[in-house]
Coordinates of C-alpha atoms and ligand atoms in Angstrom, one line a residue:
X1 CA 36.9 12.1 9.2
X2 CA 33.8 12.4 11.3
X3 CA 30.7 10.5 10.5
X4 CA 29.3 14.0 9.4
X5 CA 31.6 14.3 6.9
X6 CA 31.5 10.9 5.5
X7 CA 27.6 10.6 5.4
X8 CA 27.9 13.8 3.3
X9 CA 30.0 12.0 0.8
X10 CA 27.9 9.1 0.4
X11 CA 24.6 8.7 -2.6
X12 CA 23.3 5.7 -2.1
X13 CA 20.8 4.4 -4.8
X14 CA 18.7 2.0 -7.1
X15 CA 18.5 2.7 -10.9
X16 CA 15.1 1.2 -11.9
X17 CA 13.8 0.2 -15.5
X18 CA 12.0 -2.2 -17.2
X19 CA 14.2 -5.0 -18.9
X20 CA 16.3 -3.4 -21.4
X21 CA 15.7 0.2 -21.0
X22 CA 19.6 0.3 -20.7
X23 CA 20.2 -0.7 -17.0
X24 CA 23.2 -2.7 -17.7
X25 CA 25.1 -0.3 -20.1
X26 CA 24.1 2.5 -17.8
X27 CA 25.6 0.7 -15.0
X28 CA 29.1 -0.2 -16.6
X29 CA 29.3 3.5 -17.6
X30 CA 28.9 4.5 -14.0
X31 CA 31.5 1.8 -12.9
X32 CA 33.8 3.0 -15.5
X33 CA 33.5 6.5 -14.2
X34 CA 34.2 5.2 -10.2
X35 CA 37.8 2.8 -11.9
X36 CA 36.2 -0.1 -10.9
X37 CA 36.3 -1.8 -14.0
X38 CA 38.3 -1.4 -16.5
X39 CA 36.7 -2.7 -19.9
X40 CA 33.2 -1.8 -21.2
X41 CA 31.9 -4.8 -21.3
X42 CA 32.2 -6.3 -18.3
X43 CA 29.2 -5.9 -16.8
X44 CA 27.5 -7.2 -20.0
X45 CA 29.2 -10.6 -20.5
X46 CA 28.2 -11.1 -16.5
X47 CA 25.2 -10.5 -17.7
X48 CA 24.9 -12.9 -20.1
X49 CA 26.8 -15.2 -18.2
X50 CA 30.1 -15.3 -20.0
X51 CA 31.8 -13.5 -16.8
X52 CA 34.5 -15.3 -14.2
X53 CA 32.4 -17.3 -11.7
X54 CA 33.4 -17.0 -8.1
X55 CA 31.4 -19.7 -6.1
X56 CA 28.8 -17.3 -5.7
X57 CA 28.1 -17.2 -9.3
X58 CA 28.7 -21.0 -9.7
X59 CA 25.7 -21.6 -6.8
X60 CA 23.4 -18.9 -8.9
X61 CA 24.0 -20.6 -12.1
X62 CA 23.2 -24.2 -10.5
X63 CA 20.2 -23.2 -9.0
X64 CA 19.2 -21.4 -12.3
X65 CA 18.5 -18.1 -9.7
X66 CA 20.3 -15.4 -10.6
X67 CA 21.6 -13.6 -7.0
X68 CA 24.1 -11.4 -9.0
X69 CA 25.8 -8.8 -7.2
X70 CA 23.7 -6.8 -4.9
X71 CA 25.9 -3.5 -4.4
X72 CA 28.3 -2.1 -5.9
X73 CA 30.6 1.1 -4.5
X74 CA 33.4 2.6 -5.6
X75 CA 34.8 6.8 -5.5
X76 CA 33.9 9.3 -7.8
X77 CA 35.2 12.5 -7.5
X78 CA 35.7 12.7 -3.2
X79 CA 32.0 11.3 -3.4
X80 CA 31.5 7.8 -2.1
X81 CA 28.8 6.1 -4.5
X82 CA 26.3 3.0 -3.4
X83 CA 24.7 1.3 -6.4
X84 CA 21.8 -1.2 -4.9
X85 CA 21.1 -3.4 -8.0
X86 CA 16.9 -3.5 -8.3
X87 CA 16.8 -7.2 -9.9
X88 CA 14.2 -6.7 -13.3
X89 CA 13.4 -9.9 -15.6
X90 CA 12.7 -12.9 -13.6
X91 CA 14.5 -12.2 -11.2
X92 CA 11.8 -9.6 -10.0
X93 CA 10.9 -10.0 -6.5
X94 CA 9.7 -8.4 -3.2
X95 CA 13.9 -7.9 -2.5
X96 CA 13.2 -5.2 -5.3
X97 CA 10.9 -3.4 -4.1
X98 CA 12.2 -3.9 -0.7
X99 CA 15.9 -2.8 -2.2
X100 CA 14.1 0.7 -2.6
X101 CA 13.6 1.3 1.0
X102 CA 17.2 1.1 1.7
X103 CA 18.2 4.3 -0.7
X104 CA 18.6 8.0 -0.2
X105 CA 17.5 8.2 -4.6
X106 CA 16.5 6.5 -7.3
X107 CA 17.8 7.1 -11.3
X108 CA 15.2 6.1 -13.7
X109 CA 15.3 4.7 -16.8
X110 CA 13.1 5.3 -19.7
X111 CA 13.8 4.0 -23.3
X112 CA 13.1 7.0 -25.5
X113 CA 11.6 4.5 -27.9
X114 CA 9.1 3.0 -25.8
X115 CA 8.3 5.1 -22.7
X116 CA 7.1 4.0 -20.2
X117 CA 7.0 0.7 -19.3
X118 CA 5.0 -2.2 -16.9
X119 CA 8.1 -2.4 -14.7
X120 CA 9.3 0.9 -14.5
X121 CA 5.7 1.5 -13.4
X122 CA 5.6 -0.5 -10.9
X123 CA 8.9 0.0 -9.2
X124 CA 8.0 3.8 -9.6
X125 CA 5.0 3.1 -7.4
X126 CA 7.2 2.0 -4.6
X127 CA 9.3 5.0 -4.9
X128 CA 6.6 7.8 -4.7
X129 CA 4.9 5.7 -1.6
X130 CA 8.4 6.1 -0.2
X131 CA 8.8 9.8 -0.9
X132 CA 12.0 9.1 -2.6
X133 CA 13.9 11.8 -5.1
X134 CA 14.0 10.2 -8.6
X135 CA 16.2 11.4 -11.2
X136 CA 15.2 10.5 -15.0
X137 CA 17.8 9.2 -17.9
X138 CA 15.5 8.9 -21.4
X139 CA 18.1 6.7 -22.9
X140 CA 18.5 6.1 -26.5
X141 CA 18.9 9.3 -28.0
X142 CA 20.7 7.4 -30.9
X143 CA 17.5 5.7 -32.1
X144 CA 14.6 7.2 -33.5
X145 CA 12.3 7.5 -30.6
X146 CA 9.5 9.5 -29.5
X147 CA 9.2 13.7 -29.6
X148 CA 10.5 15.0 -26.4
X149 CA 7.7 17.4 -24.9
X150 CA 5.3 13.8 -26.0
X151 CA 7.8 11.4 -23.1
X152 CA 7.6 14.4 -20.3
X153 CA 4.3 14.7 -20.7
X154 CA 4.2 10.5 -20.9
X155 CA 5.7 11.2 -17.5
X156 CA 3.2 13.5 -16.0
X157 CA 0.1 12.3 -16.8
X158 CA 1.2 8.2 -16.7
X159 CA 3.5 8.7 -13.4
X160 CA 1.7 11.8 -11.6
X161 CA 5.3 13.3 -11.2
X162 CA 6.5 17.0 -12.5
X163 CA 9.1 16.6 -14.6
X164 CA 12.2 19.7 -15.0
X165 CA 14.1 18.8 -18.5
X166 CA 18.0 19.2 -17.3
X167 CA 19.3 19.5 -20.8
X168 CA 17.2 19.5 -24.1
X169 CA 18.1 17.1 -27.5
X170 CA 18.8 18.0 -30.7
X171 CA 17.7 15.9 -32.9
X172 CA 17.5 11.8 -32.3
X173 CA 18.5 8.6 -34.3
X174 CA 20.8 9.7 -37.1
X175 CA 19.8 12.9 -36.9
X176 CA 21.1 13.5 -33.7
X177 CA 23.7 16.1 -33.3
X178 CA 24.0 16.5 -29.5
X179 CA 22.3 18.3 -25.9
X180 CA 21.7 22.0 -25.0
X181 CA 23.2 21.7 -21.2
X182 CA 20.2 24.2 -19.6
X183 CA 22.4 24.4 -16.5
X184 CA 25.4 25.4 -18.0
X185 CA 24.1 27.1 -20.7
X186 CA 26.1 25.5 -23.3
X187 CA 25.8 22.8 -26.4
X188 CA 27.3 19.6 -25.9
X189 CA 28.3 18.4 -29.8
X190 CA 27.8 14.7 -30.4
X191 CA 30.6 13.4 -32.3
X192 CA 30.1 9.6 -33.1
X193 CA 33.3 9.3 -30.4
X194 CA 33.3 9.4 -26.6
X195 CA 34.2 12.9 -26.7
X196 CA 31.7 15.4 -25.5
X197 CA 32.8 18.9 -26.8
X198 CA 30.6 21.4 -24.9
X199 CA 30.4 24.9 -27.1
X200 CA 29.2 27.9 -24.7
X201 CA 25.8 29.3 -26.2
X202 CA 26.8 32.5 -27.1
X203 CA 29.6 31.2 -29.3
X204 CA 27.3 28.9 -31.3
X205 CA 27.3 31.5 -34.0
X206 CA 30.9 30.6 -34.9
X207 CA 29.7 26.7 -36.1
X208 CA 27.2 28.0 -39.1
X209 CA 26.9 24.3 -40.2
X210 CA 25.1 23.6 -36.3
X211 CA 23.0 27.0 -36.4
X212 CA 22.0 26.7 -40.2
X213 CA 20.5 23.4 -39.4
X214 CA 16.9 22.8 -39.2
X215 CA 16.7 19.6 -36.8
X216 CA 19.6 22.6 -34.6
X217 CA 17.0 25.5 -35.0
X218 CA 13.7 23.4 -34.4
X219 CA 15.5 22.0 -30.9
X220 CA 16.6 25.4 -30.3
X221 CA 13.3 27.4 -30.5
X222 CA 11.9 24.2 -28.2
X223 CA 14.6 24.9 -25.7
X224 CA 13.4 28.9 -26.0
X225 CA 10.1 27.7 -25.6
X226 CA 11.1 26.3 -22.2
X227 CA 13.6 28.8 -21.0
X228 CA 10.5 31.3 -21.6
X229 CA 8.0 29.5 -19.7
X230 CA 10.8 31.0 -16.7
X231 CA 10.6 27.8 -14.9
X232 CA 13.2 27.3 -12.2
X233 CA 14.3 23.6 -10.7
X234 CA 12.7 23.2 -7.8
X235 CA 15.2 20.9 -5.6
X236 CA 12.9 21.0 -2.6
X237 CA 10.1 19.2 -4.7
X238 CA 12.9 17.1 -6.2
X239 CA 13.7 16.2 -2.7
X240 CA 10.2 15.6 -1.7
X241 CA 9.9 13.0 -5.1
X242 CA 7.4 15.1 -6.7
X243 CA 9.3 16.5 -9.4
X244 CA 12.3 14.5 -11.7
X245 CA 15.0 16.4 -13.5
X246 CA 15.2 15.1 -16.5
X247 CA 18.4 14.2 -18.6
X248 CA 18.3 13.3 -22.2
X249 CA 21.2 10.8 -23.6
X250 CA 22.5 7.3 -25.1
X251 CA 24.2 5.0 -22.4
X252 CA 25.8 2.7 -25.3
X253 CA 27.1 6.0 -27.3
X254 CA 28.0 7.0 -24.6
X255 CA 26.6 10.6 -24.6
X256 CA 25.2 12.9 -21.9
X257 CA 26.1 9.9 -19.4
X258 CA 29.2 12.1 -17.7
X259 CA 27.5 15.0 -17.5
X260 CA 24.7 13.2 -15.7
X261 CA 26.1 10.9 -13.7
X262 CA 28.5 14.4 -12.2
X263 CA 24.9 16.6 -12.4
X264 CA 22.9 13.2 -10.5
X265 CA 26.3 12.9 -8.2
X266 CA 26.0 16.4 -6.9
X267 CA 22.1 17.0 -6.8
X268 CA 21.5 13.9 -5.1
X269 CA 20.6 13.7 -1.4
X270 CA 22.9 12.2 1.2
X271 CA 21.8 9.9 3.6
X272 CA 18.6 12.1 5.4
X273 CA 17.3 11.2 9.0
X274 CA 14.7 8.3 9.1
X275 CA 11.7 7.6 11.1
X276 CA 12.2 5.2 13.9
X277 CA 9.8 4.3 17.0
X278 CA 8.0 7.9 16.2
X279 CA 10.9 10.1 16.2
X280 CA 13.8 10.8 13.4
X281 CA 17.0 9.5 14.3
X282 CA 19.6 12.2 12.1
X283 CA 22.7 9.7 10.6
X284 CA 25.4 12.1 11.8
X285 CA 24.2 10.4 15.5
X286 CA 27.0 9.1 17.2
X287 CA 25.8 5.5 18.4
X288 CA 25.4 3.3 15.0
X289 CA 22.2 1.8 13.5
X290 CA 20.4 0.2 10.9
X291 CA 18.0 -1.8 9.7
X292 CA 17.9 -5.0 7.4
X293 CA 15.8 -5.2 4.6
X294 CA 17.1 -8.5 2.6
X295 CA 17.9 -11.6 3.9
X296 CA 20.3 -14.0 1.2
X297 CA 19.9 -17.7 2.2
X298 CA 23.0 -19.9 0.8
X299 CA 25.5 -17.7 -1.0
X300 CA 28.0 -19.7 -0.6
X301 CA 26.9 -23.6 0.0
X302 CA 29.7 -24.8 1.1
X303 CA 29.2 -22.8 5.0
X304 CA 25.4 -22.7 4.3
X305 CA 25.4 -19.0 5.3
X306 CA 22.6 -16.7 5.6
X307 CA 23.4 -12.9 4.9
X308 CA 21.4 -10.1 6.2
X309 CA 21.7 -6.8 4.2
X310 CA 22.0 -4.1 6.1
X311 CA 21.8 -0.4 5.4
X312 CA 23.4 2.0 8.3
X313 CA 21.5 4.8 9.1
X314 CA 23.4 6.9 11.8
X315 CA 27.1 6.5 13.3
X316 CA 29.8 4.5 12.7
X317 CA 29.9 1.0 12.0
X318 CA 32.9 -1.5 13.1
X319 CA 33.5 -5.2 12.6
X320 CA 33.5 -6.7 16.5
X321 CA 31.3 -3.8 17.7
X322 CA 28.4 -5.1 20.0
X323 CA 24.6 -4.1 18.5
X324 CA 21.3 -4.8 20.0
X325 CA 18.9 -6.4 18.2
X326 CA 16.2 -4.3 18.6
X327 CA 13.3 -7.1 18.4
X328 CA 14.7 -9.3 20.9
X329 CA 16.5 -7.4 23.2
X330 CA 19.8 -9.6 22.6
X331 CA 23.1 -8.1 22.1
X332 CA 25.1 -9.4 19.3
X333 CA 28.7 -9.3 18.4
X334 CA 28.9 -8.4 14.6
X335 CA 32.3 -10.1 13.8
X336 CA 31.4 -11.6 10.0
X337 CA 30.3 -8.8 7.4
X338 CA 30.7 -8.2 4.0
X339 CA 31.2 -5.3 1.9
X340 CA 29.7 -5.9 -1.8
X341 CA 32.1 -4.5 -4.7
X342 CA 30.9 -5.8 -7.7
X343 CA 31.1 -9.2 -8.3
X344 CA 33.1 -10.0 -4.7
X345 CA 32.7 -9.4 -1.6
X346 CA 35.1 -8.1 0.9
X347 CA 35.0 -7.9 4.3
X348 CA 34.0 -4.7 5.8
X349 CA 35.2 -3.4 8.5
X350 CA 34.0 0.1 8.8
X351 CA 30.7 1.4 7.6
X352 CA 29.0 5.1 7.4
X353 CA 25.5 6.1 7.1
X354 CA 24.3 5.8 3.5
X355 CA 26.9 2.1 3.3
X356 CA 25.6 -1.2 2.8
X357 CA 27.0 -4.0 4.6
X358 CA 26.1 -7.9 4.7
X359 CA 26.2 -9.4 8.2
X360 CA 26.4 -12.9 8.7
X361 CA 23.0 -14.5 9.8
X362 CA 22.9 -17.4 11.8
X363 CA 19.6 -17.7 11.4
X364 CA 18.5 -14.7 14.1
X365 CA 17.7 -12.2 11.6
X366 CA 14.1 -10.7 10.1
X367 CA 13.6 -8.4 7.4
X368 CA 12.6 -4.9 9.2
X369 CA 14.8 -5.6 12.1
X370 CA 16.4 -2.7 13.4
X371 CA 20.2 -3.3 15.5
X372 CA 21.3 -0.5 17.3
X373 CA 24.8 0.3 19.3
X374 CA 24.1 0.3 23.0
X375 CA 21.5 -0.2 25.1
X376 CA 19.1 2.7 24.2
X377 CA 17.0 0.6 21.2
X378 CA 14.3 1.9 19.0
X379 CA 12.6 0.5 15.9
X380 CA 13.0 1.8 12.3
X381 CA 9.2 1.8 10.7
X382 CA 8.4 -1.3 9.5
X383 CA 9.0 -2.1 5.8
X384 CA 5.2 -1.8 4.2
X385 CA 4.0 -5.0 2.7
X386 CA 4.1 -5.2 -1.1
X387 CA 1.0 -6.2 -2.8
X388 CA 1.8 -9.6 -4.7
X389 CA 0.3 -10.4 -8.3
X390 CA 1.1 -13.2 -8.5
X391 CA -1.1 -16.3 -6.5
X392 CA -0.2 -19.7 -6.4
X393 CA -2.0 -23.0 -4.3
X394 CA 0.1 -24.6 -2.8
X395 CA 0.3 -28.0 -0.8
X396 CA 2.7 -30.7 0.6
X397 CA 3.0 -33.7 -2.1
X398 CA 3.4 -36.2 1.0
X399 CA 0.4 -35.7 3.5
X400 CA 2.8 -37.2 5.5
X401 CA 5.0 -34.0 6.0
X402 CA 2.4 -31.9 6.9
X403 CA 4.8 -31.1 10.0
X404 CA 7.8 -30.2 8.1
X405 CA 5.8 -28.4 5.6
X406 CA 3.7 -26.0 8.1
X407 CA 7.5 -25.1 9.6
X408 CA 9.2 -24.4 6.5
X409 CA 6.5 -22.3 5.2
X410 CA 6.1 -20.0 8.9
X411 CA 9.7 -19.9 8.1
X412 CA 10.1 -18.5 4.8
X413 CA 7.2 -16.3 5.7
X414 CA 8.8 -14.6 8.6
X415 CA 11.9 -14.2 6.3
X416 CA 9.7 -12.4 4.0
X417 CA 10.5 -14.8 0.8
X418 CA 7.1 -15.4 0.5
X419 CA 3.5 -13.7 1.3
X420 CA 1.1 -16.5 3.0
X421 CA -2.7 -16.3 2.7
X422 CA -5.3 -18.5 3.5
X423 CA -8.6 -19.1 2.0
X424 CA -11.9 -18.4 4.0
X425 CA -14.1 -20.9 2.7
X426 CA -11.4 -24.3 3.0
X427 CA -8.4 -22.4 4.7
X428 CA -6.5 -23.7 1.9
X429 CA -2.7 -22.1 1.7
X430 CA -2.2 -19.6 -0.7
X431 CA 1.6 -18.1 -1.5
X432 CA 1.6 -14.4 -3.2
X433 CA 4.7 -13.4 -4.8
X434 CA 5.6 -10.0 -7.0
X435 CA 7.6 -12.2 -9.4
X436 CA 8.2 -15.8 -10.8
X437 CA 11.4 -16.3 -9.2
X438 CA 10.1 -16.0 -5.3
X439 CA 7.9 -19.5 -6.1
X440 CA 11.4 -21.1 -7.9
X441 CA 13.2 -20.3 -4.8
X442 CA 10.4 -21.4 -2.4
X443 CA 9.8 -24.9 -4.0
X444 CA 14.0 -25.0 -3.8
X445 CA 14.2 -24.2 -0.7
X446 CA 11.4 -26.5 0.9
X447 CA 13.3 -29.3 -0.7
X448 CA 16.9 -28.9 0.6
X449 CA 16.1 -26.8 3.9
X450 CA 13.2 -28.8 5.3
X451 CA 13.1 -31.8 3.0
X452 CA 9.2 -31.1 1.6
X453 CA 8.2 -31.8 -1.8
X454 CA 5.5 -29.2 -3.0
X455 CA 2.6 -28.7 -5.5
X456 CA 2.0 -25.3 -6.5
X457 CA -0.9 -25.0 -8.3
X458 CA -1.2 -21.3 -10.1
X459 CA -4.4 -19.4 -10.1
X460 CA -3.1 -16.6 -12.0
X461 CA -2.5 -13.0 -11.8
X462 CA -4.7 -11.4 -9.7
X463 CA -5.3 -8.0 -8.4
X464 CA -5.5 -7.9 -4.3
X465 CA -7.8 -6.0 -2.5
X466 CA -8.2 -5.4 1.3
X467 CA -11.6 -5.2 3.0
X468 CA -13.1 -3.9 6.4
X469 CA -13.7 -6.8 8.7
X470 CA -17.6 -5.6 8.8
X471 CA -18.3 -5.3 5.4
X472 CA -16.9 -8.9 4.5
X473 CA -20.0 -11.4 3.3
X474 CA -18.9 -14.8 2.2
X475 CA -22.2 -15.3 -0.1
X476 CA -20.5 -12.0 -2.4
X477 CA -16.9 -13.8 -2.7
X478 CA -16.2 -17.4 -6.0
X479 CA -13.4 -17.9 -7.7
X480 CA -13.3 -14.6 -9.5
X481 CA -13.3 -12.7 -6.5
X482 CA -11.6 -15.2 -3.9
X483 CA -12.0 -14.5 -0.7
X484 CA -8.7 -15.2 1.7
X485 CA -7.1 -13.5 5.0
X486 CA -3.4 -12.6 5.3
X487 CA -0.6 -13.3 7.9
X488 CA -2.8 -10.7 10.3
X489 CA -6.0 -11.9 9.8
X490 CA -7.3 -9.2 6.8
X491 CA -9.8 -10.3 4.7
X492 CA -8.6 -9.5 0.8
X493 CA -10.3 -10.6 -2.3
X494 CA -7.8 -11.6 -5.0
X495 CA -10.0 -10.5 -7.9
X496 CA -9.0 -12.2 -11.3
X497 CA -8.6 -9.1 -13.7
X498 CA -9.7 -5.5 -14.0
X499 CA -13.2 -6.5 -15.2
X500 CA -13.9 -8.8 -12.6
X501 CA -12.6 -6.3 -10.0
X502 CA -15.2 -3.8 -11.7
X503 CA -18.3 -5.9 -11.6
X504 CA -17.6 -6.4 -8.4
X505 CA -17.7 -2.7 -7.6
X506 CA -21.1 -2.4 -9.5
X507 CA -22.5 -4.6 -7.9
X508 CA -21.5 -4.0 -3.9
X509 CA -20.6 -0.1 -4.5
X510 CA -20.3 0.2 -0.7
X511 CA -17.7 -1.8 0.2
X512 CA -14.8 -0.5 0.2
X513 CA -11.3 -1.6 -1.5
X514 CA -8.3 -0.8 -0.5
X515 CA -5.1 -1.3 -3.0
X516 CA -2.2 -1.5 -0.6
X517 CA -0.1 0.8 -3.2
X518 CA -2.4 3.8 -2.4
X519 CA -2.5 2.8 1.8
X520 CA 1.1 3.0 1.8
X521 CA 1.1 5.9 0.0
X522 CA -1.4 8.1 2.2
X523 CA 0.4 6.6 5.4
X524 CA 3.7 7.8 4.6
Ligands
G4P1 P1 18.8 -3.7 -19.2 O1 20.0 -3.9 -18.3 O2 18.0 -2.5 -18.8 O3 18.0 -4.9 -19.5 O4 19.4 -3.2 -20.6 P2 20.8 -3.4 -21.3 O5 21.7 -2.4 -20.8 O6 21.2 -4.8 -21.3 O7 20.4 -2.9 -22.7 C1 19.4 -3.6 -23.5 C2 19.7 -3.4 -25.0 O8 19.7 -2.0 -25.3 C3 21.1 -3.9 -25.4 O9 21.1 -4.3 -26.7 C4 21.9 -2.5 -25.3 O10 23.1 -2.6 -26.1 C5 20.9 -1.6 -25.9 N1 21.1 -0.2 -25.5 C6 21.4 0.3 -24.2 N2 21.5 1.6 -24.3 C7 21.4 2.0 -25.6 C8 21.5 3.2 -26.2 O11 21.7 4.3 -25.7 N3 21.2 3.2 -27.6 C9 21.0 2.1 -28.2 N4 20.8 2.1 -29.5 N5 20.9 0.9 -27.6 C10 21.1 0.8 -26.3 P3 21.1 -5.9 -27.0 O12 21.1 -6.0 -28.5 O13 20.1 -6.6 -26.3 O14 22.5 -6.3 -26.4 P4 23.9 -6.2 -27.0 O15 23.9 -7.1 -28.2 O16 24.1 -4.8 -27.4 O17 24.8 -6.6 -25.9

């Protein structure tokens, strides 16, 4: 098959949610679907750490860090599916934000009981910045949640995004008696089993005890309601990320998850030309590339390895084949990769546009990087810096190290593990992180890589702002407001909360700040 046809089989994407919107059970559904497991289940009792350990697992649950598996593929239907997994709890980190540059389309979680959430928020961000199509799931049609038209509109106004209802619900919690499919103009009955049974609309009259029912007839005039409003699904706004479809359903039922995963299968994108050194490289290009945009350090302690994740762009990819690394100049043989199927990892040995594939590292690799088959380099655009929220002091506990300590840190900056800033006033080092579990891995990883004990002293969550070079006066700047530069010599306040952020404001109104989430948004 050509790499044409292959990149037009391949959906690669995140699901994102906050911590038990239904992630998980969604997930096991979908790997159901694809054969690669077996059992419902599965994924859960991984989850909660009752799964078989490989020695991958047995190094995560030592070190307390929680690496899990990264991607998963398997077949559906002559369709070639990449799940990235978007780590949520403590596990949140930069590597989820940065997991969303790698994808062609994001599903989104919502738990119809609660909305929207922190989490989903915030990963959502990182998606519209990137232009990404998103594709909404309100899960848990089986509880009693909140009114339909109330969560689209939730998703509007909270999210800035259109949203296009996909199918409509009847009913919720125990009153729920199953979907209008909108596209296929039919009902889809819930049963209480796994079994969907769709009715076409115009034989609904032949089921009195559906029509006669009020929670049926209140859903249906909704559904009128909408289908009079005459609007149409606008796939080149959902391509664009400015509208959602939106599905209605219970992942733990399961019901509607079929009929979305086969409607999300075939709507999604495949992999689309990227920007690279100012002009788009198309994926059915014959020459492969791609670009890395996580870095793994010690899977597997007993060779110490490194793994760079890499997501192809364009061509075919083949274990031995010779790439250049597009920063240095160097050629490289790729002779160790990885393939990520669930929980273990097989060795790939060919790769298409849309495929993820872990390379071995010895220690050469950045996150942006960009290799390249042949000679004729260029660079995919640079991953945008994530605004952390999290700051922490932090300093060597022997003064004595001070040598090891400076190294390990440039390090683990350049690997993008870490954000590095550094106060004005007494240059002292400050680490920003996006979640808890960046610091646990950074104090683990000065210990056993470069022997360096740490003190990590928190000064809270705090809300960073950029500032113009010329408008920056140290006299304006305490420990509210503190005052640091980043790895390129920015000055950024890390203001303390929204209330110190608008005092601030009042009080200078003309200098500006700039929130990184918006920058990236208006460069893109
Ligand atoms: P996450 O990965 O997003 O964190 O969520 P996860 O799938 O683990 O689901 C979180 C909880 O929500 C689980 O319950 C799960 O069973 C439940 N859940 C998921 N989808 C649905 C749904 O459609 N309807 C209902 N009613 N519940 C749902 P738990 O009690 O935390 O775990 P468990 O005891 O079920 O394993």
């Amino acid at each position: 098959m050509s790499v044409k046809e292959e990149m037009q089989k391949r959906r690669t994407f995140a699901i994102i949610s906050h911590p038990d919107a239904g992630k998980t059970t969604l997930t096991e559904k979908f790997l159901l679907y694809g054969n690669l497991i077996r059992n419902a289940g599965t994924v859960k009792a991984k989850k909660s750490g009752k799964f078989a350990t490989s020695d991958w697992m047995e190094i995560e649950k030592k070190r307390g860090i929680s690496v899990t598996s990264s991607v998963m593929n398997f077949e559906y239907e002559g369709y070639q599916v990449n799940i990235l997994d978007t780590p949520g709890h403590e596990d949140f980190s930069e590597d989820t934000y940065r997991t969303l540059t790698a994808v062609d389309s994001v599903i989104m979680i919502i738990d119809g009981t609660k909305g929207i959430e922190a989490q989903t928020l915030k990963l959502f961000k990182v998606c519209k910045m990137r232009g990404i199509p998103i594709f909404t799931f309100i899960n848990k049609l089986d509880r009693e949640g909140k009114d339909p038209f109330d969560l689209l509109k939730e998703i509007e106004d909270e999210l800035g995004i259109q949203t296009y209802p996909m199918n409509w619900p009847v009913g919720m919690g125990k009153r729920f008696q199953g979907i209008f499919d909108r596209q296929r103009d039919q009902f889809i009955r819930f049963s209480g089993n796994e079994q969907e049974i769709p009715i076409p609309k115009e034989e609904l009259d032949n089921y009195p005890e559906l029509v006669e029912n009020e929670t049926f007839q209140a859903a249906y005039e909704e559904m009128e309601l909408l289908e009079e409003a005459g609007e149409q699904l606008d796939m080149e706004a959902v391509q664009q990320g400015e509208l959602t479809p939106v599905f209605f359903g219970s992942a733990l039922a399961p019901f509607g998850v079929e009929t979305f995963f086969e409607s999300f299968i075939s709507m999604a994108p495949q992999p689309f030309p990227r920007k690279a050194s100012g002009e788009l490289i198309p994926p059915d290009k014959e020459e492969f590339s791609g670009f890395i945009f996580k870095i793994q350090a010690n899977m597997n302690k007993a060779h110490r390895d490194r793994v760079a994740f890499v997501r192809v762009c364009s061509g075919k990819f083949e274990r031995g084949m010779n790439v250049t690394l597009d920063r240095t100049g160097k050629t490289i043989k790729i002779a160790q990769t990885q393939q990520f199927v669930a929980s273990s990892r097989e060795t790939a040995e060919i790769a298409y546009p849309g495929d993820i594939i872990g390379i071995y590292d010895p220690n050469v690799y950045r996150i942006g990087d960009t290799l390249v088959e042949g000679k004729n380099t260029f660079h995919y655009e640079e991953l945008p810096q994530f605004p952390p929220e999290l700051f922490k002091k932090v300093t060597a506990k022997n003064v004595m190290k001070a040598k090891q300590f400076k190294k390990g840190i440039e390090q683990l900056v350049q690997e993008g593990a870490i954000q590095l800033f550094r106060g004005v006033r007494n240059e002292e080092y400050v680490i920003g992180a996006v979640g808890q579990l960046q610091y646990d891995v950074f104090e683990y990883r000065m210990k056993n890589e470069y022997n360096v004990d740490i003190v990590l002293e928190s000064i809270g969550e705090r809300m960073p702002r950029w500032l113009k070079e010329e408008q920056v006066d140290q006299k304006l700047f305490d420990e509210r407001s503190m005052l640091v530069k980043d790895r390129e010599d920015n000055y950024l306040a890390l203001f303390k909360n929204e209330f110190s952020l608008r005092w601030f404001k009042d009080k200078n109104p003309d200098i500006e700040l700039i929130d990184l989430f918006e920058v990236n948004q208006y460069s893109q």
